[in-house]
GROMACS .gro file of C-alpha atoms in nm:
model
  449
    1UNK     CA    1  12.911  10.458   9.574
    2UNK     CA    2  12.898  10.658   9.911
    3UNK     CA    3  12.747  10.338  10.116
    4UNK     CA    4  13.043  10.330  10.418
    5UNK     CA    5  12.999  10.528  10.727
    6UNK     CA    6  12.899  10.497  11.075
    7UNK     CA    7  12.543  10.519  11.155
    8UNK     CA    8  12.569  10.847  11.296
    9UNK     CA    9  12.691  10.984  10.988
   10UNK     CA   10  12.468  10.799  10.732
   11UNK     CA   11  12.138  10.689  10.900
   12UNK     CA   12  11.965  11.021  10.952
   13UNK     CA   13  11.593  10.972  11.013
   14UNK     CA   14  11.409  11.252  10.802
   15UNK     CA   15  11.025  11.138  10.831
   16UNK     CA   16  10.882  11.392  10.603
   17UNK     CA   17  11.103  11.215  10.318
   18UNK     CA   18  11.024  10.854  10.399
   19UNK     CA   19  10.624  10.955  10.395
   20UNK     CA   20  10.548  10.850  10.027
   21UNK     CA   21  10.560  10.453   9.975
   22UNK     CA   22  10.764  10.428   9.681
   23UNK     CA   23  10.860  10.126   9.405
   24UNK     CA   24  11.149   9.914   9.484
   25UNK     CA   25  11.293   9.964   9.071
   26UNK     CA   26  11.394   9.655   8.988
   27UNK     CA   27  11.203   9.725   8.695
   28UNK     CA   28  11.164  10.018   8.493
   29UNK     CA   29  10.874  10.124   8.369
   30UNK     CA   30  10.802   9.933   8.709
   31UNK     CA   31  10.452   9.678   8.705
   32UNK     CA   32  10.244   9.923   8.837
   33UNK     CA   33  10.254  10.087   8.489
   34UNK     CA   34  10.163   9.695   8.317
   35UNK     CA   35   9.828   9.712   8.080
   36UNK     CA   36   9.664   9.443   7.908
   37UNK     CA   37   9.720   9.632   7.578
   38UNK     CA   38  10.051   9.376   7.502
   39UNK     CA   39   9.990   9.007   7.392
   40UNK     CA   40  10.184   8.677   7.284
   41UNK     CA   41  10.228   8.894   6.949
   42UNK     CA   42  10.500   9.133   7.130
   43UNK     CA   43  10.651   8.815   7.299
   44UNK     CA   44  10.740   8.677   6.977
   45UNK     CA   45  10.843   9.034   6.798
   46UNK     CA   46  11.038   9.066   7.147
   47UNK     CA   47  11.222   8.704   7.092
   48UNK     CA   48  11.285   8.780   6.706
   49UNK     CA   49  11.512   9.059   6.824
   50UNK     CA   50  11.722   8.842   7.016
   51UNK     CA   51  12.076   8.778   6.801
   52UNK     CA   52  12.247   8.474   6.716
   53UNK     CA   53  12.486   8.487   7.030
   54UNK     CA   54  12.343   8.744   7.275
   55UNK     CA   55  12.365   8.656   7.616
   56UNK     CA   56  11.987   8.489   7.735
   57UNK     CA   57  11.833   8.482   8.137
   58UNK     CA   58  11.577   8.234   8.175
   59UNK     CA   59  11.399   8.268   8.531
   60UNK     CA   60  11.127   7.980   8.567
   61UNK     CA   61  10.858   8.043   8.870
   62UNK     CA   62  10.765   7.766   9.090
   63UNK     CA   63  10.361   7.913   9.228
   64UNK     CA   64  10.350   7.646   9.523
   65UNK     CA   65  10.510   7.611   9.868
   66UNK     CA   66  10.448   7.387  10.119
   67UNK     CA   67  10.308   7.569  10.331
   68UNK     CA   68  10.212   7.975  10.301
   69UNK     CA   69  10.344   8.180  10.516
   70UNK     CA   70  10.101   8.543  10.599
   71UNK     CA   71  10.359   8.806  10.480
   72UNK     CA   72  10.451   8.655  10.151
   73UNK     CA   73  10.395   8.896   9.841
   74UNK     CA   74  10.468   8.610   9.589
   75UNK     CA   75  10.212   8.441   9.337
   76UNK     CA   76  10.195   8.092   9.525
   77UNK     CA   77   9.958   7.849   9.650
   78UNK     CA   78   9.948   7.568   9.818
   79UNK     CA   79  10.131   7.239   9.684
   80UNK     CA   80   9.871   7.021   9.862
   81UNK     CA   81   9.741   6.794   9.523
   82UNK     CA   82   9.975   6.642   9.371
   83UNK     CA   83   9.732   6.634   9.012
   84UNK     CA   84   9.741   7.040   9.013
   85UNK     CA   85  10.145   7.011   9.053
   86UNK     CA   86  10.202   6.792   8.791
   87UNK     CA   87   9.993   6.953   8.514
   88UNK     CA   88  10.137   7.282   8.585
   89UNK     CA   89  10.513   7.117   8.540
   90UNK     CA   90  10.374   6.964   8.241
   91UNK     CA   91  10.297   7.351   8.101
   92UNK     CA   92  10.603   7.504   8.221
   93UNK     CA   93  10.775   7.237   8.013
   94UNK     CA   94  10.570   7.318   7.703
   95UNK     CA   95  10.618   7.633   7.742
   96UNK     CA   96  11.026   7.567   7.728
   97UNK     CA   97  10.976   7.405   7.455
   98UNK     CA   98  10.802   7.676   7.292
   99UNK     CA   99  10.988   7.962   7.351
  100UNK     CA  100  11.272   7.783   7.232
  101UNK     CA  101  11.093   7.696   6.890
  102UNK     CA  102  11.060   8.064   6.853
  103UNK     CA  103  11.414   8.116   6.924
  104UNK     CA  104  11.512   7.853   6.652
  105UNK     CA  105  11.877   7.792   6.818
  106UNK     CA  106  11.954   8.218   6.880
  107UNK     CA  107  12.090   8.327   7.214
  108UNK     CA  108  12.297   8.172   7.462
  109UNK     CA  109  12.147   8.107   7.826
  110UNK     CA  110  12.415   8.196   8.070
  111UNK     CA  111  12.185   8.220   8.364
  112UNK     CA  112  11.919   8.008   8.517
  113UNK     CA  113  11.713   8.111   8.810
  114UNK     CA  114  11.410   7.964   9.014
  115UNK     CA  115  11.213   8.152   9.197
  116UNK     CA  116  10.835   8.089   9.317
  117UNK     CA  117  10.684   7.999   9.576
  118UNK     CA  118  10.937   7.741   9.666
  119UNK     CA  119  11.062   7.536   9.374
  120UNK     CA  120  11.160   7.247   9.643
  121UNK     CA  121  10.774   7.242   9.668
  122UNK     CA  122  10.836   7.017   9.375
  123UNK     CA  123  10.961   6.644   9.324
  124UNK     CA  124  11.381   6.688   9.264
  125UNK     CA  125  11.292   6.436   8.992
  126UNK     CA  126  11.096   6.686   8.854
  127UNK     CA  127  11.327   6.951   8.846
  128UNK     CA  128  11.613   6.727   8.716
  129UNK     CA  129  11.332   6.678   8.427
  130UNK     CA  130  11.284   7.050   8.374
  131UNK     CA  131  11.667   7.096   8.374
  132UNK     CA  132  11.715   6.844   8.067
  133UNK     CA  133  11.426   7.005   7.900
  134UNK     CA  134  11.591   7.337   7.913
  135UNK     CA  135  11.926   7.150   7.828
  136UNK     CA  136  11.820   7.020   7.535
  137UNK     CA  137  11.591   7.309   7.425
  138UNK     CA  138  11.826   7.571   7.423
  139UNK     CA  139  12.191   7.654   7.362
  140UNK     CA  140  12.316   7.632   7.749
  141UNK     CA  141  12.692   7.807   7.724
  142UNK     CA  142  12.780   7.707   8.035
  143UNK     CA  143  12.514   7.879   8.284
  144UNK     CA  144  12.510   7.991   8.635
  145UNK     CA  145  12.205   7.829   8.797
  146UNK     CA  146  12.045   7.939   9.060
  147UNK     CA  147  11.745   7.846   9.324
  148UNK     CA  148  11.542   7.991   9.557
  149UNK     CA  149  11.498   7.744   9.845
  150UNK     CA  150  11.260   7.677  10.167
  151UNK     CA  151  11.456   7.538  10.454
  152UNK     CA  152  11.175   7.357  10.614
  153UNK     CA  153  11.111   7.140  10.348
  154UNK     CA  154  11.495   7.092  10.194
  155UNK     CA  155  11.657   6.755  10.213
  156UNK     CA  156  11.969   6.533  10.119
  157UNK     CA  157  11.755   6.394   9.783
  158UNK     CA  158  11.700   6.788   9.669
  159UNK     CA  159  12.117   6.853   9.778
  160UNK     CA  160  12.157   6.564   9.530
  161UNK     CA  161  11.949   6.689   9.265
  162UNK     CA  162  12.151   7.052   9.300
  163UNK     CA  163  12.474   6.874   9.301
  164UNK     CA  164  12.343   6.675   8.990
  165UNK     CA  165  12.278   6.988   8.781
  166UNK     CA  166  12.556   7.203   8.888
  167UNK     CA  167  12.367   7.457   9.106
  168UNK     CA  168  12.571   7.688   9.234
  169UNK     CA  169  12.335   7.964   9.418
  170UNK     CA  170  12.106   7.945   9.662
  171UNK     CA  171  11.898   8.188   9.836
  172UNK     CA  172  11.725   8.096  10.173
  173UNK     CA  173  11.411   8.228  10.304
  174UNK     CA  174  11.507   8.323  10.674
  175UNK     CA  175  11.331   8.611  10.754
  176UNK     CA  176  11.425   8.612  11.133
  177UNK     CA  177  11.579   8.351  11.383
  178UNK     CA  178  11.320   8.513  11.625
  179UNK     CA  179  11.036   8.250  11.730
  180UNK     CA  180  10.763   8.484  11.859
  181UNK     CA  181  10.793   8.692  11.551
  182UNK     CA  182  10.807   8.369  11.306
  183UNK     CA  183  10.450   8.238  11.508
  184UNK     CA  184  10.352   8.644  11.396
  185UNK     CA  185  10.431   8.596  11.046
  186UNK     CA  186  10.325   8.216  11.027
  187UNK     CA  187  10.692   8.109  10.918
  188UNK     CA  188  10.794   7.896  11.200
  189UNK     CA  189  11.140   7.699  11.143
  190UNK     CA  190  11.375   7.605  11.353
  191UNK     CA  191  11.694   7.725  11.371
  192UNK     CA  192  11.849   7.361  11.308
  193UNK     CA  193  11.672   7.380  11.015
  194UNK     CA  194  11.905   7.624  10.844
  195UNK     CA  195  12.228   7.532  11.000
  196UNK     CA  196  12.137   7.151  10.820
  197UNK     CA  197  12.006   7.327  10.524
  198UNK     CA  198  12.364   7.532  10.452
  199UNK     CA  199  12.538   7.212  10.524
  200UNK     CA  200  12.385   6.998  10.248
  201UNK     CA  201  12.421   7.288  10.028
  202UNK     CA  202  12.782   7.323  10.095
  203UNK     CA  203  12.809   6.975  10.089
  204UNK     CA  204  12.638   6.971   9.740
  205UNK     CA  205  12.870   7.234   9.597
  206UNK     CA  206  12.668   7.487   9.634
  207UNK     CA  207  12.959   7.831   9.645
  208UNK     CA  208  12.717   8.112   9.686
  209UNK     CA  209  12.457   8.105   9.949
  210UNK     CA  210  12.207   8.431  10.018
  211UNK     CA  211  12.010   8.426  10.324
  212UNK     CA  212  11.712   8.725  10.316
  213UNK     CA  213  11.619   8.808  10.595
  214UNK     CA  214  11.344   9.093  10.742
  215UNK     CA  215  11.278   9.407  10.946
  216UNK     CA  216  10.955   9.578  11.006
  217UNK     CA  217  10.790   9.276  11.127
  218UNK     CA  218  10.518   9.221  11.419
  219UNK     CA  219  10.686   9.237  11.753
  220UNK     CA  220  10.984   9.249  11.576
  221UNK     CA  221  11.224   9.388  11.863
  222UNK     CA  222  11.580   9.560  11.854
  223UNK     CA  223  11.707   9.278  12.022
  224UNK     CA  224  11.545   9.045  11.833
  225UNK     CA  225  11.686   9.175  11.519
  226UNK     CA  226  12.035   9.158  11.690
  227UNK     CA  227  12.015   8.876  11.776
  228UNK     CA  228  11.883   8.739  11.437
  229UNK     CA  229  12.212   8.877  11.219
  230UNK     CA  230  12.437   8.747  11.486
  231UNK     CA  231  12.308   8.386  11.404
  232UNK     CA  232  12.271   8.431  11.057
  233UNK     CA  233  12.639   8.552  11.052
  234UNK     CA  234  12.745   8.300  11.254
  235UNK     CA  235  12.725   8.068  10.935
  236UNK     CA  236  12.858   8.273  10.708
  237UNK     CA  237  12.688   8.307  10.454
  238UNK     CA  238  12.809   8.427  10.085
  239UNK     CA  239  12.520   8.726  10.041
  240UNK     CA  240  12.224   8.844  10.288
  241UNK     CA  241  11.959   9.059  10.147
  242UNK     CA  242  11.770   9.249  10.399
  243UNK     CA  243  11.429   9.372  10.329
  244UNK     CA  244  11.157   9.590  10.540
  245UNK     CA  245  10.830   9.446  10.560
  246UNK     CA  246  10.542   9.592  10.354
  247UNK     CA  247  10.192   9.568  10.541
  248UNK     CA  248   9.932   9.563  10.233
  249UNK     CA  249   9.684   9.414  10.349
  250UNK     CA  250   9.423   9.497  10.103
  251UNK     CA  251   9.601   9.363   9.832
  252UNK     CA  252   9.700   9.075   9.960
  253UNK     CA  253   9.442   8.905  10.205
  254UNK     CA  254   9.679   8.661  10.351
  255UNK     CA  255   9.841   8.962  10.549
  256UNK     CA  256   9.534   9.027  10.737
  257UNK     CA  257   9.672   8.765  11.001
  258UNK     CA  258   9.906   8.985  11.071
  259UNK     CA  259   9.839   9.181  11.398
  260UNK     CA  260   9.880   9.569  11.230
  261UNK     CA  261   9.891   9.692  11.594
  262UNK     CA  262  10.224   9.489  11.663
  263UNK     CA  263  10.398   9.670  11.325
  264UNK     CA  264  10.702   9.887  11.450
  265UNK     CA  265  10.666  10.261  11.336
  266UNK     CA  266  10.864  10.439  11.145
  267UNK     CA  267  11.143  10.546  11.327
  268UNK     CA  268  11.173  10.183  11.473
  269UNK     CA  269  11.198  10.073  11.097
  270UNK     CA  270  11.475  10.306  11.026
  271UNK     CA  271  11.687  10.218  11.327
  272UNK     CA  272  11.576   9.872  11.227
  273UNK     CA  273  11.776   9.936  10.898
  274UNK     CA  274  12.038  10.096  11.018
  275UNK     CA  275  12.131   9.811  11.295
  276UNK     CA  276  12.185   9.565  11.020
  277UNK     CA  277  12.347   9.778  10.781
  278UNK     CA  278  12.637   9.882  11.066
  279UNK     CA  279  12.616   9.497  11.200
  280UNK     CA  280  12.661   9.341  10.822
  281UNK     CA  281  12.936   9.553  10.755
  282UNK     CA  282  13.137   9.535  11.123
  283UNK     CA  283  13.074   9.152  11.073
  284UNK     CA  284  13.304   9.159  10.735
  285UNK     CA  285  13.038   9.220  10.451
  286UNK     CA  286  13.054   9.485  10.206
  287UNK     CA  287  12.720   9.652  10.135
  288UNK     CA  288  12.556   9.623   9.788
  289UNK     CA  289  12.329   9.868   9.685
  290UNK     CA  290  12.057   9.975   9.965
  291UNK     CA  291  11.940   9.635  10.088
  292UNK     CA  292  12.224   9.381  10.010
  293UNK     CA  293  12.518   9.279  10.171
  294UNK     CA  294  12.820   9.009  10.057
  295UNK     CA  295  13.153   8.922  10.134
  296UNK     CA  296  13.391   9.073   9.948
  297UNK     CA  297  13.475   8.806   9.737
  298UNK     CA  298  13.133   8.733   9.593
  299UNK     CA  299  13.061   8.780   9.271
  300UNK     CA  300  12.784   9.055   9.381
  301UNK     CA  301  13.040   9.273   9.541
  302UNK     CA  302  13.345   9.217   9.298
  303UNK     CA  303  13.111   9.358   9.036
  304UNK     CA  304  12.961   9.669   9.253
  305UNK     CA  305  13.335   9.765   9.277
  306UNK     CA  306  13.390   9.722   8.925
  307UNK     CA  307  13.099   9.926   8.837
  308UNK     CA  308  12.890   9.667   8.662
  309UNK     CA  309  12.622   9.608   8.884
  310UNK     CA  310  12.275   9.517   8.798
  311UNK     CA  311  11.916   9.544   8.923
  312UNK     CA  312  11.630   9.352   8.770
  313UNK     CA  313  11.343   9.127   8.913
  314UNK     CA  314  11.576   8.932   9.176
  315UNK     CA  315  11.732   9.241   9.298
  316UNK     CA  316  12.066   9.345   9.255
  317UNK     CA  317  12.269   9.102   9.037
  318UNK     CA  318  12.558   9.100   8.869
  319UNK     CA  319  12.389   8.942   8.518
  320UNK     CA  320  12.467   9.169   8.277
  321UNK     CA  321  12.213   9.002   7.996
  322UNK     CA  322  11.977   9.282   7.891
  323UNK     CA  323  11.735   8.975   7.816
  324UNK     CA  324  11.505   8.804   8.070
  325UNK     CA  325  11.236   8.571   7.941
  326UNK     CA  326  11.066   8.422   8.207
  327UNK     CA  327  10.827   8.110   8.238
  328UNK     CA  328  10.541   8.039   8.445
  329UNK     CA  329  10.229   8.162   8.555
  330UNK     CA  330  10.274   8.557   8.602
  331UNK     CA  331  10.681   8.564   8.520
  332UNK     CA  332  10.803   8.823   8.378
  333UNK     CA  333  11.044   8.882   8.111
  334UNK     CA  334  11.228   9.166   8.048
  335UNK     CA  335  11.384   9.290   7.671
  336UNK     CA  336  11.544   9.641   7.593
  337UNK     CA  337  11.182   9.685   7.441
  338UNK     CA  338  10.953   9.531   7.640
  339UNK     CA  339  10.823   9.393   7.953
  340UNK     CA  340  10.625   9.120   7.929
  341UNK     CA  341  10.427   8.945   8.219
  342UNK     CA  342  10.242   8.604   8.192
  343UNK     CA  343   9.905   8.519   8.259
  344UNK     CA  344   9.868   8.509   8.630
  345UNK     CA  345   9.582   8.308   8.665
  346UNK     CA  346   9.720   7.902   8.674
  347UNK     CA  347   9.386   7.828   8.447
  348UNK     CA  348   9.416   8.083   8.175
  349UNK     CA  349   9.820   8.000   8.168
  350UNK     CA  350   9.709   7.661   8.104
  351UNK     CA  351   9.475   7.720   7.830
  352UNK     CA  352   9.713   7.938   7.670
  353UNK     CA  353  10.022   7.713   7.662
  354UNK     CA  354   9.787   7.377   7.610
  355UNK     CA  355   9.638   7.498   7.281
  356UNK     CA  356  10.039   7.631   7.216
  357UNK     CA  357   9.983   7.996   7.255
  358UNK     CA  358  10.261   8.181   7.423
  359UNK     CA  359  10.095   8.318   7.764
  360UNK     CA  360  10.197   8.717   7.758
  361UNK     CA  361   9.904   8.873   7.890
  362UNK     CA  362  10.019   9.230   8.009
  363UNK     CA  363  10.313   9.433   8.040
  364UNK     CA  364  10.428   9.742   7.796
  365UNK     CA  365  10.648   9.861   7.533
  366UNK     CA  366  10.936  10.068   7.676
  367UNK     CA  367  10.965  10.411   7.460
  368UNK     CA  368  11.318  10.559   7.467
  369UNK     CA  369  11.274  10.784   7.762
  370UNK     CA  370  11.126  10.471   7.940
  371UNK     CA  371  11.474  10.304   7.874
  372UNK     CA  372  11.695  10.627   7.932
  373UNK     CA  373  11.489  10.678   8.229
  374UNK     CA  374  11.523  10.276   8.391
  375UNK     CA  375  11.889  10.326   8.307
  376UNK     CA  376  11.939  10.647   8.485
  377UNK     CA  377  11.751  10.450   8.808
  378UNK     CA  378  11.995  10.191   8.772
  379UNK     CA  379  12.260  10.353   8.803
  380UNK     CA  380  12.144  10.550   9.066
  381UNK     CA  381  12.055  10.254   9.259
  382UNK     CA  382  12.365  10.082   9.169
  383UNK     CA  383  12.653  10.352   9.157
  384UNK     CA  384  12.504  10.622   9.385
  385UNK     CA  385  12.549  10.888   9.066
  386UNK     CA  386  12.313  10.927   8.771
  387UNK     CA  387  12.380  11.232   8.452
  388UNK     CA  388  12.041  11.298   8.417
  389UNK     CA  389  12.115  11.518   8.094
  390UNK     CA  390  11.878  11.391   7.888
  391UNK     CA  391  11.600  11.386   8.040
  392UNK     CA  392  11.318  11.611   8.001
  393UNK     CA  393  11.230  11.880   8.320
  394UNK     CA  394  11.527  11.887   8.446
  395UNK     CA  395  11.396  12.164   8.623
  396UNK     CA  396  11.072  11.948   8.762
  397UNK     CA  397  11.367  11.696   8.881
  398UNK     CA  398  11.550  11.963   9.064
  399UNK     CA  399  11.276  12.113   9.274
  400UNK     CA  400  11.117  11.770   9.308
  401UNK     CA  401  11.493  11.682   9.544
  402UNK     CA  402  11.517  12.042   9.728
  403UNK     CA  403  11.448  11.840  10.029
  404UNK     CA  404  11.665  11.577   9.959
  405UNK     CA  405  11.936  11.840   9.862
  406UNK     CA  406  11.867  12.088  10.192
  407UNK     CA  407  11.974  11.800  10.406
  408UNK     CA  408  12.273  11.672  10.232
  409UNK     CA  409  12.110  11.346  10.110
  410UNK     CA  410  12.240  11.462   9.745
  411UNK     CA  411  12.454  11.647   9.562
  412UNK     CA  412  12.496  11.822   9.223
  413UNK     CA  413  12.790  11.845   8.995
  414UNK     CA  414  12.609  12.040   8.635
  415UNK     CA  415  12.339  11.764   8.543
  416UNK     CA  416  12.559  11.438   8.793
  417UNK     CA  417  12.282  11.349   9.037
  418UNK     CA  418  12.530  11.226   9.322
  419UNK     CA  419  12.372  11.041   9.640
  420UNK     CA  420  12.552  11.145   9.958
  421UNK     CA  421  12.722  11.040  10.224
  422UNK     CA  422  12.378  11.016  10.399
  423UNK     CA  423  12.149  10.939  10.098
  424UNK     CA  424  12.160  10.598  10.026
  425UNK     CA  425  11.850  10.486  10.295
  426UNK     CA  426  11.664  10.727  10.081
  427UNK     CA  427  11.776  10.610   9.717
  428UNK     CA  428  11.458  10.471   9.621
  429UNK     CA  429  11.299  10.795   9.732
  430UNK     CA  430  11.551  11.007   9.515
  431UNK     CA  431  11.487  10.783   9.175
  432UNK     CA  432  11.145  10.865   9.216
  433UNK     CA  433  11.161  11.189   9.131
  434UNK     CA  434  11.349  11.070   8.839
  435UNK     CA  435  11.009  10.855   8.732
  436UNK     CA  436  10.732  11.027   8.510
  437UNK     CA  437  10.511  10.776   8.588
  438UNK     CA  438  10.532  10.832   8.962
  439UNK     CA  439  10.156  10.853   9.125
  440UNK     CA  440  10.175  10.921   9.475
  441UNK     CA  441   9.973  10.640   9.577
  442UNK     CA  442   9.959  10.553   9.949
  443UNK     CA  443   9.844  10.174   9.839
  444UNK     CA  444  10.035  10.074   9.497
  445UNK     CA  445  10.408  10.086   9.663
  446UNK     CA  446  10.618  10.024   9.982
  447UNK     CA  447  10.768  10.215  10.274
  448UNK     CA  448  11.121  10.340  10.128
  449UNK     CA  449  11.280  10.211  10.416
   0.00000   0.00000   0.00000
C-alpha cells in the first residue's frame, strides 16, 4: 500500500475533494443505511448460519463513564447510580447467556473486545463476573481479549483484574497531552495519569497498548499537536490511532460546549494530519491504513504487510472472523449477511432481554453487491488497490474519480483501482464513489480528513 513518503510528496491539500463529509467504512452497508425493518428473527437466522468451528468475535459495550467528556460520539451516560449499573450488567449477562443458547456449543470465540463508554466505569469484580459468564457460555479457544480503558479512573485493583483474565490489549483514550484544549473538550487528565496508567498495564501483562489520540480540536495548535505525539511517543506505545474531530453538534447535544469558533479550518486539519503522520513514522512506527500507526512488530502491522488486514467497528484490525455478535445496548454485530444493531435505548434493551427476547432492533440484510461492494472498500482501505470488475457502472465509478485521477491521487491498471502515492489522505473520499448508497449529506458523515 503506497502509505510512505515525505509530506511534500503525499500530503497535498486539494479542498474541493475534502468538501463532502464522508463515512469512515468500518462497516459496509455503513449505519446510516440501518432500518427498523430487521428484528431478533434475523439475529437468530444470522446465528444458525454460524458452523460448528468458525471463528466467533464477541464485542460487549460498556454505556457509562465516569465522567462525559463534550466531544464523545459514543452511546454512554453517566455511571453516577450504582442501581442503573448493576441491572444493566445483570442484562448484558442474560443476554450472554442467550446468545449462547442459540448457538448450542457452534463457533469458537477467538476474540473478546470491550468497548463503551468506559468499561472501567464498572466494578473489576464485575467484569471478572462477565468474563466467567462468557467462559462458561461459550467455547473460548484461546481468545485475544481486549479493553478499551479511561486513564482517569484506572487503578492497581482493575491491572489485577486484566492480569486475572489474561488481557492482553488495551486502548487508551488520550486525545491530547494539551491542557487548554482538554478544559475545551471537557477531558482534563493529567499527564501522570497515563504514564501510571501504561505502567500498571505493563505491569499486568498487558503486550499491546493503543493510545488514540485527536486533531481538529478547539484551540488545538500546531505546537500543541507536536508537542502531544512527542509525549505520547515518549512511552512507547504498541499502536496510536489518530482521528480528526467531527463537530456535529446537532446530533449530538453534548458538543454544543464546544466553542465552534475555536475549530481549526480545513487546511489547519490537513496539516494537522499530515504532522502526525510524518512524526509517527520518523519516530519508528509504520503506518496502518489512513489513521493508524504501530510498531513494526505489532500484530496490526505484521498483518498489513502480509496483506490480511481488516476493518470493522474498532477500526483496522487484524481479526480475520467474518462474525461479530455484539452485546449491549446499541452493539452491533456483524455476519456475511447481516448487520444487526441492538436496541439503543437502555429501557427497551431491558425489556427485551428481561422477558428473554434477543434485542436486534435495526440494521439490514446485506445483498451480494452490498458484500462485493464492503469488500472492494476494504481492500481499498486496507491494501490501497481494489478490482472493481464486478461492479455495476463502472463507468459512473470512473467519472465519479476524474478529480481524484487529474491530480494523481489514483491510478488505473484495466478495472485495478490503485490509490497513489498521494491518495491515501483521501481514501475514504475515493471508496465513496465506490458506495451506491452514498447521499451527499452535509450532516450524516465526517470531514474525510
Amino acid at each position: 500500500m503506497a502509505v510512505a513518503g515525505r509530506h511534500d510528496d503525499m500530503w497535498r491539500y486539494h479542498p474541493d475533494l475534502l468538501a463532502t463529509p464522508v463515512p469512515r467504512y468500518t462497516s459496509f452497508p455503513t449505519a446510516a443505511e440501518f432500518g427498523d425493518d430487521v428484528g431478533p428473527h434475523d439475529m437468530e437466522a444470522a446465528l444458525a448460519t454460524i458452523g460448528e468451528d468458525d471463528p466467533v468475535s464477541l464485542y460487549l459495550h460498556i454505556p457509562y463513564c465516569r465522567e462525559i467528556c463534550w466531544y464523545c460520539g459514543c452511546n454512554t451516560g453517566a455511571a453516577n447510580r450504582s442501581g442503573r449499573v448493576s441491572a444493566y450488567l445483570q442484562r448484558l449477562g442474560e443476554e450472554v447467556d442467550l446468545i449462547a443458547r442459540n448457538l448450542a456449543g457452534r463457533g469458537q470465540v477467538r476474540r473478546i473486545a470491550w468497548g463503551g463508554g468506559s468499561p472501567n466505569a464498572i466494578a473489576p469484580e464485575a467484569f471478572d463476573g462477565l468474563m466467567l459468564r462468557i467462559s462458561q457460555a461459550f467455547r473460548c479457544n484461546d481468545p485475544v481479549v481486549s479493553i478499551e480503558l479511561d486513564p482517569r479512573c484506572f487503578d492497581s485493583p482493575w491491572a489485577d483484574a486484566l492480569g486475572r483474565n489474561n488481557v492482553s490489549r488495551a486502548s487508551l483514550g488520550v486525545q491530547t497531552f494539551a491542557p487548554h484544549v482538554q478544559e475545551a473538550i471537557g477531558r482534563v487528565q493529567p499527564h501522570s495519569d497515563i504514564v501510571r496508567t501504561v505502567a500498571q498495564l505493563r505491569g499486568a501483562g498487558v503486550d499491546s497498548i493503543n493510545f488514540d489520540l485527536m486533531y481538529g480540536l478547539p484551540g488545538q495548535s500546531m505546537g500543541d499537536l507536536t508537542e502531544t505525539l512527542d509525549a505520547a511517543v515518549s512511552m512507547r506505545p504498541d499502536r496510536l490511532a489518530v482521528f480528526g474531530y467531527a463537530h456535529v453538534p446537532h446530533l449530538l447535544p453534548r458538543q454544543r460546549r464546544i466553542d465552534a469558533t475555536a475549530l481549526p479550518d480545513g487546511r489547519m486539519r490537513f496539516g494537522q494530519a499530515a504532522l502526525a503522520h510524518d512524526r509517527l513514522c520518523g519516530a519508528g512506527y509504520q503506518p496502518v491504513g489512513f489513521d493508524h500507526f504501530a510498531l513494526p512488530g505489532d500484530a496490526i502491522a505484521v498483518a498489513a504487510r502480509a496483506g490480511r488486514l481488516r476493518r470493522n467497528f474498532q477500526g483496522f484490525t487484524e481479526d480475520e472472523s467474518d462474525v461479530l455478535i455484539g452485546l449491549g445496548a446499541s452493539a452491533i454485530s456483524a455476519f456475511p449477511g447481516w448487520l444487526l444493531q441492538n436496541e439503543k435505548n437502555a429501557g427497551r434493551y431491558h425489556l427485551q432481554i428481561g422477558n428473554g427476547r434477543l434485542a436486534t432492533a435495526r440494521g439490514l440484510r446485506r445483498s451480494p453487491r452490498d458484500r462485493l461492494t464492503g469488500r472492494l472498500i476494504e481492500r481499498l482501505l486496507c491494501d490501497g488497490r481494489a478490482d472493481v470488475t464486478g461492479l455495476p457502472d463502472l463507468a459512473g465509478i470512473r467519472h465519479r474519480l476524474a478529480g481524484f485521477e487529474s491530480e494523481g491521487l489514483i491510478a488505473w491498471s484495466g478495472n485495478l483501482l490503485l490509490l497513489g502515492d498521494g491518495g491515501l489522505p483521501y481514501a475514504r473520499g475515493i471508496a465513496a464513489a465506490l458506495d451506491p448508497y452514498r447521499k451527499h449529506s452535509q450532516i450524516r458523515f465526517s470531514s474525510a480528513v
